[in-house]
Amino acid sequence: MTVAQQPEALSFECETGNYHTFCPISCVAWLYQKIEDSFFLVIGTKTCGYFLQNAMGVMIFAEPRYAMAELEEGDISAQLSDYEELKRLCLQIKRDRNPSVIVWIGTCTTEIIKTDLEGLAPKLESEIGIPIVVARANGLDYAFTQGEDTVLAAMANRCPDKAPVAETEKSERNAIAKLLNFGKKKEDVAQDESEYVDHPPLVLFGSLPDPVVTQLTLELKKQGIKVSGWLPAKRFTELPVLEEGYYVAGVNPFLSRTATTLMRRRKCKLIGAPFPIGPDGTRAWIEKICSVFGITPKGLDEREAQIWAGLEDYVKLIRGKSVFFMGDNLLEISQARFLIRCGMTVHEIGIPYMDKRYQAAELALLEKTCQEMNSPLPRIVEKPDNYNQLQRIYELKPDLVITGMAHANPLEARGINTKWSVEFTFAQIHGFTNARDILELVTRPLRRNNNLKDLGWDKLVREEAKI
């Protein structure tokens, strides 16, 4: 009898060269909330406007800080002046909302008709007196979450390159310091400052909700590491200082363009760490930052063990089960690594775009996790062909498929459990304490099916599926 040999290294494939993902202009949904003094202007067709309205579910009475500049037939046939119309819209935005920055989001249409947004922006910026940042977020070139990547890469070029001379100005720029020191006396703040180890400035990049920003900042503070700033900051006027030689570390796997901009344009040093998703990833992220600064991490063993103990009620539901990632939000490698650590088998990791250099540490941790858990190495498929994937899903019969919204209902109709990948994009999944939220999402369809079995509904569902 021959025993099948497990591959000794991760295997990478690229299937179609097409993106089957949510549209990247949806990054507006979380970025306009994160950067509180911003206004986002999406320049596209009515289709883009319908998509944003549906994707974001904005209430009728809400006044979100984004708008659509809808291109008409005259604009597309190059009969009208883009500049004058954009100037009119930006002056209206300035009058009504007075933001500190206007972000122009380019779409597929602006790419196809070759609208020179980067050429128009500097002239208009000097006329209206408000910074205009141009970011391309079209679905032709970018996958779902890469919309944020293009915005942050553009904003990295706007970060100040010199720290303010006066200490008072410096503290005012650092929103993180203000957040952590809120309500404290000066003596307490001085005491806190003395807890930090002397190390080069560190800036973290990636848009996360404020509670998660605070959690990760405090986790590093426990190791004596001070975070000099975050990109993006809560306000455009508080963007972090980026001098040559500053260290930077990312918190999301889809920010490879931002990482490249920080290294090449701003001459920063990138810390290539796994991403802080799951207790294992968060620990590895902190350990890598500590090792770069020559700090011996303390208390991480106990911290990780404590979190895993609290997750056991969820982990026991998925231990021994299998999962298949169709690919949508570029979080797939990190999620798969965490689920393998939970005891799941990952058949395949579909991913729309793979930057092996930026994700090198995460890929190494994935490989190490598979070895330690005695789990087969998953197949990694970049730009997967959905038809081929469906055939593989029918053959492998995974317990769960994590997929984009387009395929969830058809798969459910065939009796396959699914979870929308977009939910992980909008959920708080970073850091030690948010690992429970990941498992809450992963186990929800399995828990639902268990409840249906208890009620005897599973037989009825199977009979309806046959019909």
PDB file of N, CA and C in Angstrom, residues 29 31 34 49 56-57 106 120 166 239 271 275 280 410 466-467:
ATOM      1  N   ALA A  29     -16.565  52.974   3.186  1.00  0.00           N
ATOM      2  CA  ALA A  29     -17.470  52.659   4.304  1.00  0.00           C
ATOM      3  C   ALA A  29     -16.785  52.761   5.650  1.00  0.00           C
ATOM      4  N   LEU A  31     -13.375  53.955   6.021  1.00  0.00           N
ATOM      5  CA  LEU A  31     -12.378  55.025   6.103  1.00  0.00           C
ATOM      6  C   LEU A  31     -12.996  56.373   6.464  1.00  0.00           C
ATOM      7  N   LYS A  34     -13.390  56.350  10.110  1.00  0.00           N
ATOM      8  CA  LYS A  34     -12.114  56.347  10.839  1.00  0.00           C
ATOM      9  C   LYS A  34     -11.476  57.733  10.849  1.00  0.00           C
ATOM     10  N   GLY A  49     -22.787  54.493  -7.530  1.00  0.00           N
ATOM     11  CA  GLY A  49     -23.644  55.080  -6.498  1.00  0.00           C
ATOM     12  C   GLY A  49     -24.628  54.074  -5.935  1.00  0.00           C
ATOM     13  N   MET A  56     -23.479  49.867   1.843  1.00  0.00           N
ATOM     14  CA  MET A  56     -23.261  50.502   3.137  1.00  0.00           C
ATOM     15  C   MET A  56     -24.533  50.637   3.958  1.00  0.00           C
ATOM     16  N   GLY A  57     -25.692  50.480   3.321  1.00  0.00           N
ATOM     17  CA  GLY A  57     -26.938  50.516   4.080  1.00  0.00           C
ATOM     18  C   GLY A  57     -27.105  51.791   4.884  1.00  0.00           C
ATOM     19  N   GLY A 106     -11.012  57.201  -7.436  1.00  0.00           N
ATOM     20  CA  GLY A 106     -11.195  56.867  -8.841  1.00  0.00           C
ATOM     21  C   GLY A 106     -11.841  55.505  -8.994  1.00  0.00           C
ATOM     22  N   LEU A 120      -5.382  66.972 -12.101  1.00  0.00           N
ATOM     23  CA  LEU A 120      -6.360  68.003 -11.734  1.00  0.00           C
ATOM     24  C   LEU A 120      -6.249  68.410 -10.263  1.00  0.00           C
ATOM     25  N   ALA A 166       8.544  72.013  19.145  1.00  0.00           N
ATOM     26  CA  ALA A 166       8.024  72.153  20.509  1.00  0.00           C
ATOM     27  C   ALA A 166       7.359  70.864  20.966  1.00  0.00           C
ATOM     28  N   LEU A 239      -1.874  63.216  11.152  1.00  0.00           N
ATOM     29  CA  LEU A 239      -1.120  62.140  10.509  1.00  0.00           C
ATOM     30  C   LEU A 239       0.254  62.019  11.168  1.00  0.00           C
ATOM     31  N   ILE A 271       8.932  46.370   9.373  1.00  0.00           N
ATOM     32  CA  ILE A 271       9.068  45.175  10.220  1.00  0.00           C
ATOM     33  C   ILE A 271       8.170  44.096   9.610  1.00  0.00           C
ATOM     34  N   PHE A 275       0.514  38.911  10.990  1.00  0.00           N
ATOM     35  CA  PHE A 275      -0.482  39.933  11.317  1.00  0.00           C
ATOM     36  C   PHE A 275      -1.238  39.569  12.595  1.00  0.00           C
ATOM     37  N   ASP A 280      -2.416  33.497  18.272  1.00  0.00           N
ATOM     38  CA  ASP A 280      -1.105  33.081  17.764  1.00  0.00           C
ATOM     39  C   ASP A 280      -0.475  34.175  16.899  1.00  0.00           C
ATOM     40  N   PRO A 410     -26.231  30.115  -3.495  1.00  0.00           N
ATOM     41  CA  PRO A 410     -26.217  28.890  -4.321  1.00  0.00           C
ATOM     42  C   PRO A 410     -25.573  27.700  -3.606  1.00  0.00           C
ATOM     43  N   LYS A 466     -33.621  18.531  -2.510  1.00  0.00           N
ATOM     44  CA  LYS A 466     -33.789  17.532  -3.582  1.00  0.00           C
ATOM     45  C   LYS A 466     -34.811  18.027  -4.606  1.00  0.00           C
ATOM     46  N   ILE A 467     -35.873  18.669  -4.095  1.00  0.00           N
ATOM     47  CA  ILE A 467     -36.942  19.182  -4.974  1.00  0.00           C
ATOM     48  C   ILE A 467     -36.374  20.268  -5.889  1.00  0.00           C
TER      49      ILE A 467
END
